[in-house]
């Protein structure tokens, strides 16, 4: 089920850049409701295109034709403008599981996005965040297995940044607000 979220103002135009990447995140929270509240907060300067709750419910927060503010400082050039950001509700501690219902919805969403856009790459926030090791999400999700299933690659545009989603980091996911050089003030 897709629920269309309202009141999320943190987005910008893609400026003609095609969507070729999906970036996966973890909310570092236990509910979609708290993430939606954060995205609606004027001060957060953060958003994502989708949130997938543990029960598999998908919240659409930003239209695909717009840039969501999810990547922050990144090794991936034009990260927000060229990607779809998907938040998975998860505490991002490496212990909190990604339930089957959530992973099934993620896979269905990836299939749908590949039909709509020329998606070539699937990356984690941890793999593209600058500096290396600044982010760890989505910790505990096997990105390589998911890439193989989706028949998508790791982007060659950010080779120096490639790390595993299990990389140690004490950084929190949502409260970090930084300046991104691609589309205004955004969350890292």
mmCIF file with all atom_site columns, C-alpha atoms in Angstrom:
data_model
loop_
_atom_site.group_PDB
_atom_site.id
_atom_site.type_symbol
_atom_site.label_atom_id
_atom_site.label_alt_id
_atom_site.label_comp_id
_atom_site.label_asym_id
_atom_site.label_entity_id
_atom_site.label_seq_id
_atom_site.pdbx_PDB_ins_code
_atom_site.Cartn_x
_atom_site.Cartn_y
_atom_site.Cartn_z
_atom_site.occupancy
_atom_site.B_iso_or_equiv
_atom_site.pdbx_formal_charge
_atom_site.auth_seq_id
_atom_site.auth_comp_id
_atom_site.auth_asym_id
_atom_site.auth_atom_id
_atom_site.pdbx_PDB_model_num
ATOM 1   C CA . UNK A 1 1   ? 0.000  0.000  0.000   1.00 0.00 ? 1   UNK A CA 1
ATOM 2   C CA . UNK A 1 2   ? 1.280  3.497  -0.862  1.00 0.00 ? 2   UNK A CA 1
ATOM 3   C CA . UNK A 1 3   ? 0.272  6.434  1.304   1.00 0.00 ? 3   UNK A CA 1
ATOM 4   C CA . UNK A 1 4   ? 0.896  9.876  -0.132  1.00 0.00 ? 4   UNK A CA 1
ATOM 5   C CA . UNK A 1 5   ? 2.404  12.088 2.570   1.00 0.00 ? 5   UNK A CA 1
ATOM 6   C CA . UNK A 1 6   ? 1.638  15.791 2.553   1.00 0.00 ? 6   UNK A CA 1
ATOM 7   C CA . UNK A 1 7   ? 3.357  18.806 4.044   1.00 0.00 ? 7   UNK A CA 1
ATOM 8   C CA . UNK A 1 8   ? 6.901  17.897 2.988   1.00 0.00 ? 8   UNK A CA 1
ATOM 9   C CA . UNK A 1 9   ? 8.450  20.987 1.446   1.00 0.00 ? 9   UNK A CA 1
ATOM 10  C CA . UNK A 1 10  ? 12.120 20.037 1.270   1.00 0.00 ? 10  UNK A CA 1
ATOM 11  C CA . UNK A 1 11  ? 12.680 19.378 -2.413  1.00 0.00 ? 11  UNK A CA 1
ATOM 12  C CA . UNK A 1 12  ? 13.936 21.092 -5.541  1.00 0.00 ? 12  UNK A CA 1
ATOM 13  C CA . UNK A 1 13  ? 14.008 20.594 -9.295  1.00 0.00 ? 13  UNK A CA 1
ATOM 14  C CA . UNK A 1 14  ? 16.177 17.977 -10.954 1.00 0.00 ? 14  UNK A CA 1
ATOM 15  C CA . UNK A 1 15  ? 17.397 20.609 -13.442 1.00 0.00 ? 15  UNK A CA 1
ATOM 16  C CA . UNK A 1 16  ? 17.071 18.183 -16.333 1.00 0.00 ? 16  UNK A CA 1
ATOM 17  C CA . UNK A 1 17  ? 19.255 15.466 -14.776 1.00 0.00 ? 17  UNK A CA 1
ATOM 18  C CA . UNK A 1 18  ? 18.005 11.898 -15.359 1.00 0.00 ? 18  UNK A CA 1
ATOM 19  C CA . UNK A 1 19  ? 17.439 9.571  -12.418 1.00 0.00 ? 19  UNK A CA 1
ATOM 20  C CA . UNK A 1 20  ? 19.983 6.743  -12.589 1.00 0.00 ? 20  UNK A CA 1
ATOM 21  C CA . UNK A 1 21  ? 20.548 5.868  -8.910  1.00 0.00 ? 21  UNK A CA 1
ATOM 22  C CA . UNK A 1 22  ? 18.632 4.626  -5.883  1.00 0.00 ? 22  UNK A CA 1
ATOM 23  C CA . UNK A 1 23  ? 20.091 5.580  -2.498  1.00 0.00 ? 23  UNK A CA 1
ATOM 24  C CA . UNK A 1 24  ? 18.997 3.514  0.512   1.00 0.00 ? 24  UNK A CA 1
ATOM 25  C CA . UNK A 1 25  ? 18.859 4.954  4.017   1.00 0.00 ? 25  UNK A CA 1
ATOM 26  C CA . UNK A 1 26  ? 17.767 3.839  7.476   1.00 0.00 ? 26  UNK A CA 1
ATOM 27  C CA . UNK A 1 27  ? 15.660 6.220  9.567   1.00 0.00 ? 27  UNK A CA 1
ATOM 28  C CA . UNK A 1 28  ? 17.497 5.571  12.872  1.00 0.00 ? 28  UNK A CA 1
ATOM 29  C CA . UNK A 1 29  ? 14.026 5.503  14.427  1.00 0.00 ? 29  UNK A CA 1
ATOM 30  C CA . UNK A 1 30  ? 11.336 2.953  15.139  1.00 0.00 ? 30  UNK A CA 1
ATOM 31  C CA . UNK A 1 31  ? 8.459  4.489  13.186  1.00 0.00 ? 31  UNK A CA 1
ATOM 32  C CA . UNK A 1 32  ? 7.581  6.114  9.897   1.00 0.00 ? 32  UNK A CA 1
ATOM 33  C CA . UNK A 1 33  ? 5.561  8.667  11.870  1.00 0.00 ? 33  UNK A CA 1
ATOM 34  C CA . UNK A 1 34  ? 8.643  10.148 13.523  1.00 0.00 ? 34  UNK A CA 1
ATOM 35  C CA . UNK A 1 35  ? 10.451 10.339 10.168  1.00 0.00 ? 35  UNK A CA 1
ATOM 36  C CA . UNK A 1 36  ? 7.455  12.047 8.551   1.00 0.00 ? 36  UNK A CA 1
ATOM 37  C CA . UNK A 1 37  ? 7.419  14.557 11.420  1.00 0.00 ? 37  UNK A CA 1
ATOM 38  C CA . UNK A 1 38  ? 11.121 15.234 10.822  1.00 0.00 ? 38  UNK A CA 1
ATOM 39  C CA . UNK A 1 39  ? 10.578 15.710 7.094   1.00 0.00 ? 39  UNK A CA 1
ATOM 40  C CA . UNK A 1 40  ? 7.713  18.156 7.803   1.00 0.00 ? 40  UNK A CA 1
ATOM 41  C CA . UNK A 1 41  ? 9.830  20.155 10.260  1.00 0.00 ? 41  UNK A CA 1
ATOM 42  C CA . UNK A 1 42  ? 10.825 23.457 8.669   1.00 0.00 ? 42  UNK A CA 1
ATOM 43  C CA . UNK A 1 43  ? 14.261 23.274 10.276  1.00 0.00 ? 43  UNK A CA 1
ATOM 44  C CA . UNK A 1 44  ? 15.128 19.763 9.141   1.00 0.00 ? 44  UNK A CA 1
ATOM 45  C CA . UNK A 1 45  ? 15.846 20.632 5.476   1.00 0.00 ? 45  UNK A CA 1
ATOM 46  C CA . UNK A 1 46  ? 15.510 16.874 4.914   1.00 0.00 ? 46  UNK A CA 1
ATOM 47  C CA . UNK A 1 47  ? 13.323 14.590 2.854   1.00 0.00 ? 47  UNK A CA 1
ATOM 48  C CA . UNK A 1 48  ? 13.313 11.395 0.845   1.00 0.00 ? 48  UNK A CA 1
ATOM 49  C CA . UNK A 1 49  ? 11.118 10.189 -1.959  1.00 0.00 ? 49  UNK A CA 1
ATOM 50  C CA . UNK A 1 50  ? 9.862  7.174  -0.024  1.00 0.00 ? 50  UNK A CA 1
ATOM 51  C CA . UNK A 1 51  ? 9.716  5.745  3.496   1.00 0.00 ? 51  UNK A CA 1
ATOM 52  C CA . UNK A 1 52  ? 9.072  2.030  3.912   1.00 0.00 ? 52  UNK A CA 1
ATOM 53  C CA . UNK A 1 53  ? 7.690  1.043  7.307   1.00 0.00 ? 53  UNK A CA 1
ATOM 54  C CA . UNK A 1 54  ? 8.410  -2.300 8.950   1.00 0.00 ? 54  UNK A CA 1
ATOM 55  C CA . UNK A 1 55  ? 4.941  -3.600 8.003   1.00 0.00 ? 55  UNK A CA 1
ATOM 56  C CA . UNK A 1 56  ? 5.655  -2.869 4.333   1.00 0.00 ? 56  UNK A CA 1
ATOM 57  C CA . UNK A 1 57  ? 3.597  0.328  4.085   1.00 0.00 ? 57  UNK A CA 1
ATOM 58  C CA . UNK A 1 58  ? 5.194  2.738  1.624   1.00 0.00 ? 58  UNK A CA 1
ATOM 59  C CA . UNK A 1 59  ? 4.925  6.492  2.168   1.00 0.00 ? 59  UNK A CA 1
ATOM 60  C CA . UNK A 1 60  ? 5.539  8.644  -0.886  1.00 0.00 ? 60  UNK A CA 1
ATOM 61  C CA . UNK A 1 61  ? 6.962  11.927 0.364   1.00 0.00 ? 61  UNK A CA 1
ATOM 62  C CA . UNK A 1 62  ? 8.433  13.706 -2.675  1.00 0.00 ? 62  UNK A CA 1
ATOM 63  C CA . UNK A 1 63  ? 7.358  13.206 -6.301  1.00 0.00 ? 63  UNK A CA 1
ATOM 64  C CA . UNK A 1 64  ? 9.879  11.298 -8.405  1.00 0.00 ? 64  UNK A CA 1
ATOM 65  C CA . UNK A 1 65  ? 10.280 14.236 -10.810 1.00 0.00 ? 65  UNK A CA 1
ATOM 66  C CA . UNK A 1 66  ? 11.654 16.380 -7.945  1.00 0.00 ? 66  UNK A CA 1
ATOM 67  C CA . UNK A 1 67  ? 14.933 16.112 -6.009  1.00 0.00 ? 67  UNK A CA 1
ATOM 68  C CA . UNK A 1 68  ? 14.491 15.052 -2.403  1.00 0.00 ? 68  UNK A CA 1
ATOM 69  C CA . UNK A 1 69  ? 17.068 16.329 0.081   1.00 0.00 ? 69  UNK A CA 1
ATOM 70  C CA . UNK A 1 70  ? 18.442 13.021 1.328   1.00 0.00 ? 70  UNK A CA 1
ATOM 71  C CA . UNK A 1 71  ? 22.082 12.611 0.261   1.00 0.00 ? 71  UNK A CA 1
ATOM 72  C CA . UNK A 1 72  ? 23.769 15.640 1.831   1.00 0.00 ? 72  UNK A CA 1
ATOM 73  C CA . UNK A 1 73  ? 27.525 15.860 1.410   1.00 0.00 ? 73  UNK A CA 1
ATOM 74  C CA . UNK A 1 74  ? 28.361 13.099 -1.000  1.00 0.00 ? 74  UNK A CA 1
ATOM 75  C CA . UNK A 1 75  ? 31.105 11.688 -3.180  1.00 0.00 ? 75  UNK A CA 1
ATOM 76  C CA . UNK A 1 76  ? 28.403 11.008 -5.786  1.00 0.00 ? 76  UNK A CA 1
ATOM 77  C CA . UNK A 1 77  ? 28.180 14.008 -8.144  1.00 0.00 ? 77  UNK A CA 1
ATOM 78  C CA . UNK A 1 78  ? 24.722 15.620 -8.244  1.00 0.00 ? 78  UNK A CA 1
ATOM 79  C CA . UNK A 1 79  ? 23.559 12.974 -5.741  1.00 0.00 ? 79  UNK A CA 1
ATOM 80  C CA . UNK A 1 80  ? 20.135 14.419 -4.945  1.00 0.00 ? 80  UNK A CA 1
ATOM 81  C CA . UNK A 1 81  ? 19.344 15.425 -8.496  1.00 0.00 ? 81  UNK A CA 1
ATOM 82  C CA . UNK A 1 82  ? 20.165 12.032 -10.021 1.00 0.00 ? 82  UNK A CA 1
ATOM 83  C CA . UNK A 1 83  ? 18.727 9.732  -7.371  1.00 0.00 ? 83  UNK A CA 1
ATOM 84  C CA . UNK A 1 84  ? 15.634 8.426  -5.643  1.00 0.00 ? 84  UNK A CA 1
ATOM 85  C CA . UNK A 1 85  ? 16.030 8.341  -1.854  1.00 0.00 ? 85  UNK A CA 1
ATOM 86  C CA . UNK A 1 86  ? 14.369 5.500  0.051   1.00 0.00 ? 86  UNK A CA 1
ATOM 87  C CA . UNK A 1 87  ? 14.267 5.450  3.857   1.00 0.00 ? 87  UNK A CA 1
ATOM 88  C CA . UNK A 1 88  ? 13.790 2.101  5.602   1.00 0.00 ? 88  UNK A CA 1
ATOM 89  C CA . UNK A 1 89  ? 12.361 2.325  9.103   1.00 0.00 ? 89  UNK A CA 1
ATOM 90  C CA . UNK A 1 90  ? 15.149 0.817  11.166  1.00 0.00 ? 90  UNK A CA 1
ATOM 91  C CA . UNK A 1 91  ? 17.145 1.860  14.234  1.00 0.00 ? 91  UNK A CA 1
ATOM 92  C CA . UNK A 1 92  ? 20.347 1.468  12.169  1.00 0.00 ? 92  UNK A CA 1
ATOM 93  C CA . UNK A 1 93  ? 22.162 -0.330 14.956  1.00 0.00 ? 93  UNK A CA 1
ATOM 94  C CA . UNK A 1 94  ? 22.967 -3.496 13.007  1.00 0.00 ? 94  UNK A CA 1
ATOM 95  C CA . UNK A 1 95  ? 20.653 -5.529 15.265  1.00 0.00 ? 95  UNK A CA 1
ATOM 96  C CA . UNK A 1 96  ? 17.202 -4.189 14.373  1.00 0.00 ? 96  UNK A CA 1
ATOM 97  C CA . UNK A 1 97  ? 15.907 -6.480 11.618  1.00 0.00 ? 97  UNK A CA 1
ATOM 98  C CA . UNK A 1 98  ? 14.502 -5.556 8.233   1.00 0.00 ? 98  UNK A CA 1
ATOM 99  C CA . UNK A 1 99  ? 11.264 -7.616 8.264   1.00 0.00 ? 99  UNK A CA 1
ATOM 100 C CA . UNK A 1 100 ? 10.187 -9.630 5.235   1.00 0.00 ? 100 UNK A CA 1
ATOM 101 C CA . UNK A 1 101 ? 7.193  -7.328 4.602   1.00 0.00 ? 101 UNK A CA 1
ATOM 102 C CA . UNK A 1 102 ? 9.509  -4.313 4.477   1.00 0.00 ? 102 UNK A CA 1
ATOM 103 C CA . UNK A 1 103 ? 11.999 -6.020 2.158   1.00 0.00 ? 103 UNK A CA 1
ATOM 104 C CA . UNK A 1 104 ? 9.214  -7.232 -0.132  1.00 0.00 ? 104 UNK A CA 1
ATOM 105 C CA . UNK A 1 105 ? 7.904  -3.659 -0.440  1.00 0.00 ? 105 UNK A CA 1
ATOM 106 C CA . UNK A 1 106 ? 11.443 -2.445 -1.108  1.00 0.00 ? 106 UNK A CA 1
ATOM 107 C CA . UNK A 1 107 ? 11.886 -4.979 -3.903  1.00 0.00 ? 107 UNK A CA 1
ATOM 108 C CA . UNK A 1 108 ? 8.518  -4.081 -5.416  1.00 0.00 ? 108 UNK A CA 1
ATOM 109 C CA . UNK A 1 109 ? 9.420  -0.393 -5.295  1.00 0.00 ? 109 UNK A CA 1
ATOM 110 C CA . UNK A 1 110 ? 12.792 -1.035 -6.955  1.00 0.00 ? 110 UNK A CA 1
ATOM 111 C CA . UNK A 1 111 ? 11.047 -2.940 -9.766  1.00 0.00 ? 111 UNK A CA 1
ATOM 112 C CA . UNK A 1 112 ? 8.578  -0.075 -10.221 1.00 0.00 ? 112 UNK A CA 1
ATOM 113 C CA . UNK A 1 113 ? 11.331 2.575  -10.216 1.00 0.00 ? 113 UNK A CA 1
ATOM 114 C CA . UNK A 1 114 ? 13.348 0.620  -12.790 1.00 0.00 ? 114 UNK A CA 1
ATOM 115 C CA . UNK A 1 115 ? 10.290 0.638  -15.070 1.00 0.00 ? 115 UNK A CA 1
ATOM 116 C CA . UNK A 1 116 ? 9.884  4.426  -14.755 1.00 0.00 ? 116 UNK A CA 1
ATOM 117 C CA . UNK A 1 117 ? 13.502 5.604  -14.781 1.00 0.00 ? 117 UNK A CA 1
ATOM 118 C CA . UNK A 1 118 ? 16.828 4.550  -16.357 1.00 0.00 ? 118 UNK A CA 1
ATOM 119 C CA . UNK A 1 119 ? 18.082 3.234  -12.992 1.00 0.00 ? 119 UNK A CA 1
ATOM 120 C CA . UNK A 1 120 ? 21.581 1.717  -13.228 1.00 0.00 ? 120 UNK A CA 1
ATOM 121 C CA . UNK A 1 121 ? 22.917 2.005  -9.670  1.00 0.00 ? 121 UNK A CA 1
ATOM 122 C CA . UNK A 1 122 ? 21.898 1.024  -6.143  1.00 0.00 ? 122 UNK A CA 1
ATOM 123 C CA . UNK A 1 123 ? 23.938 2.450  -3.265  1.00 0.00 ? 123 UNK A CA 1
ATOM 124 C CA . UNK A 1 124 ? 23.680 2.946  0.462   1.00 0.00 ? 124 UNK A CA 1
ATOM 125 C CA . UNK A 1 125 ? 24.010 6.293  2.170   1.00 0.00 ? 125 UNK A CA 1
ATOM 126 C CA . UNK A 1 126 ? 27.135 4.917  3.860   1.00 0.00 ? 126 UNK A CA 1
ATOM 127 C CA . UNK A 1 127 ? 28.735 4.197  0.489   1.00 0.00 ? 127 UNK A CA 1
ATOM 128 C CA . UNK A 1 128 ? 28.367 7.722  -0.882  1.00 0.00 ? 128 UNK A CA 1
ATOM 129 C CA . UNK A 1 129 ? 28.545 9.980  2.213   1.00 0.00 ? 129 UNK A CA 1
ATOM 130 C CA . UNK A 1 130 ? 31.495 12.364 2.409   1.00 0.00 ? 130 UNK A CA 1
ATOM 131 C CA . UNK A 1 131 ? 33.806 12.047 4.256   1.00 0.00 ? 131 UNK A CA 1
ATOM 132 C CA . UNK A 1 132 ? 34.089 8.273  4.162   1.00 0.00 ? 132 UNK A CA 1
ATOM 133 C CA . UNK A 1 133 ? 32.677 6.725  7.342   1.00 0.00 ? 133 UNK A CA 1
ATOM 134 C CA . UNK A 1 134 ? 30.430 9.709  8.164   1.00 0.00 ? 134 UNK A CA 1
ATOM 135 C CA . UNK A 1 135 ? 27.270 7.641  7.688   1.00 0.00 ? 135 UNK A CA 1
ATOM 136 C CA . UNK A 1 136 ? 26.519 3.973  8.337   1.00 0.00 ? 136 UNK A CA 1
ATOM 137 C CA . UNK A 1 137 ? 23.009 3.494  7.024   1.00 0.00 ? 137 UNK A CA 1
ATOM 138 C CA . UNK A 1 138 ? 21.365 1.195  6.283   1.00 0.00 ? 138 UNK A CA 1
ATOM 139 C CA . UNK A 1 139 ? 23.432 -0.823 8.728   1.00 0.00 ? 139 UNK A CA 1
ATOM 140 C CA . UNK A 1 140 ? 22.763 -4.555 8.606   1.00 0.00 ? 140 UNK A CA 1
ATOM 141 C CA . UNK A 1 141 ? 21.264 -4.561 5.099   1.00 0.00 ? 141 UNK A CA 1
ATOM 142 C CA . UNK A 1 142 ? 23.185 -6.705 2.633   1.00 0.00 ? 142 UNK A CA 1
ATOM 143 C CA . UNK A 1 143 ? 23.667 -4.227 -0.207  1.00 0.00 ? 143 UNK A CA 1
ATOM 144 C CA . UNK A 1 144 ? 25.595 -6.603 -2.458  1.00 0.00 ? 144 UNK A CA 1
ATOM 145 C CA . UNK A 1 145 ? 22.872 -9.240 -2.268  1.00 0.00 ? 145 UNK A CA 1
ATOM 146 C CA . UNK A 1 146 ? 20.221 -6.619 -3.010  1.00 0.00 ? 146 UNK A CA 1
ATOM 147 C CA . UNK A 1 147 ? 22.239 -5.234 -5.944  1.00 0.00 ? 147 UNK A CA 1
ATOM 148 C CA . UNK A 1 148 ? 22.593 -8.730 -7.390  1.00 0.00 ? 148 UNK A CA 1
ATOM 149 C CA . UNK A 1 149 ? 18.869 -9.387 -7.027  1.00 0.00 ? 149 UNK A CA 1
ATOM 150 C CA . UNK A 1 150 ? 17.975 -6.013 -8.610  1.00 0.00 ? 150 UNK A CA 1
ATOM 151 C CA . UNK A 1 151 ? 20.595 -6.417 -11.338 1.00 0.00 ? 151 UNK A CA 1
ATOM 152 C CA . UNK A 1 152 ? 21.979 -2.987 -10.473 1.00 0.00 ? 152 UNK A CA 1
ATOM 153 C CA . UNK A 1 153 ? 25.560 -1.905 -9.891  1.00 0.00 ? 153 UNK A CA 1
ATOM 154 C CA . UNK A 1 154 ? 27.526 0.181  -7.454  1.00 0.00 ? 154 UNK A CA 1
ATOM 155 C CA . UNK A 1 155 ? 28.169 3.523  -9.143  1.00 0.00 ? 155 UNK A CA 1
ATOM 156 C CA . UNK A 1 156 ? 31.612 4.091  -10.598 1.00 0.00 ? 156 UNK A CA 1
ATOM 157 C CA . UNK A 1 157 ? 31.123 7.820  -10.020 1.00 0.00 ? 157 UNK A CA 1
ATOM 158 C CA . UNK A 1 158 ? 32.132 7.543  -6.366  1.00 0.00 ? 158 UNK A CA 1
ATOM 159 C CA . UNK A 1 159 ? 34.743 4.749  -6.237  1.00 0.00 ? 159 UNK A CA 1
ATOM 160 C CA . UNK A 1 160 ? 36.784 6.334  -3.450  1.00 0.00 ? 160 UNK A CA 1
ATOM 161 C CA . UNK A 1 161 ? 33.767 6.298  -1.167  1.00 0.00 ? 161 UNK A CA 1
ATOM 162 C CA . UNK A 1 162 ? 32.752 2.642  -1.410  1.00 0.00 ? 162 UNK A CA 1
ATOM 163 C CA . UNK A 1 163 ? 32.319 1.164  2.048   1.00 0.00 ? 163 UNK A CA 1
ATOM 164 C CA . UNK A 1 164 ? 30.052 -1.536 3.346   1.00 0.00 ? 164 UNK A CA 1
ATOM 165 C CA . UNK A 1 165 ? 26.809 -0.655 5.064   1.00 0.00 ? 165 UNK A CA 1
ATOM 166 C CA . UNK A 1 166 ? 28.253 -2.290 8.177   1.00 0.00 ? 166 UNK A CA 1
ATOM 167 C CA . UNK A 1 167 ? 31.049 0.300  8.481   1.00 0.00 ? 167 UNK A CA 1
ATOM 168 C CA . UNK A 1 168 ? 31.324 1.553  12.064  1.00 0.00 ? 168 UNK A CA 1
ATOM 169 C CA . UNK A 1 169 ? 29.986 5.024  12.707  1.00 0.00 ? 169 UNK A CA 1
ATOM 170 C CA . UNK A 1 170 ? 28.637 6.828  15.719  1.00 0.00 ? 170 UNK A CA 1
ATOM 171 C CA . UNK A 1 171 ? 26.917 9.435  13.552  1.00 0.00 ? 171 UNK A CA 1
ATOM 172 C CA . UNK A 1 172 ? 23.156 9.728  13.806  1.00 0.00 ? 172 UNK A CA 1
ATOM 173 C CA . UNK A 1 173 ? 21.171 9.617  10.584  1.00 0.00 ? 173 UNK A CA 1
ATOM 174 C CA . UNK A 1 174 ? 18.479 12.295 10.755  1.00 0.00 ? 174 UNK A CA 1
ATOM 175 C CA . UNK A 1 175 ? 19.613 15.270 12.866  1.00 0.00 ? 175 UNK A CA 1
ATOM 176 C CA . UNK A 1 176 ? 22.756 16.094 10.858  1.00 0.00 ? 176 UNK A CA 1
ATOM 177 C CA . UNK A 1 177 ? 22.113 19.220 8.775   1.00 0.00 ? 177 UNK A CA 1
ATOM 178 C CA . UNK A 1 178 ? 24.765 20.223 6.255   1.00 0.00 ? 178 UNK A CA 1
ATOM 179 C CA . UNK A 1 179 ? 25.212 22.288 3.119   1.00 0.00 ? 179 UNK A CA 1
ATOM 180 C CA . UNK A 1 180 ? 25.094 20.235 -0.072  1.00 0.00 ? 180 UNK A CA 1
ATOM 181 C CA . UNK A 1 181 ? 26.672 21.720 -3.161  1.00 0.00 ? 181 UNK A CA 1
ATOM 182 C CA . UNK A 1 182 ? 24.001 20.359 -5.517  1.00 0.00 ? 182 UNK A CA 1
ATOM 183 C CA . UNK A 1 183 ? 20.649 21.660 -4.343  1.00 0.00 ? 183 UNK A CA 1
ATOM 184 C CA . UNK A 1 184 ? 20.580 24.024 -1.392  1.00 0.00 ? 184 UNK A CA 1
ATOM 185 C CA . UNK A 1 185 ? 20.728 23.329 2.310   1.00 0.00 ? 185 UNK A CA 1
ATOM 186 C CA . UNK A 1 186 ? 20.143 19.668 3.035   1.00 0.00 ? 186 UNK A CA 1
ATOM 187 C CA . UNK A 1 187 ? 20.494 16.934 5.594   1.00 0.00 ? 187 UNK A CA 1
ATOM 188 C CA . UNK A 1 188 ? 23.524 14.695 5.291   1.00 0.00 ? 188 UNK A CA 1
#
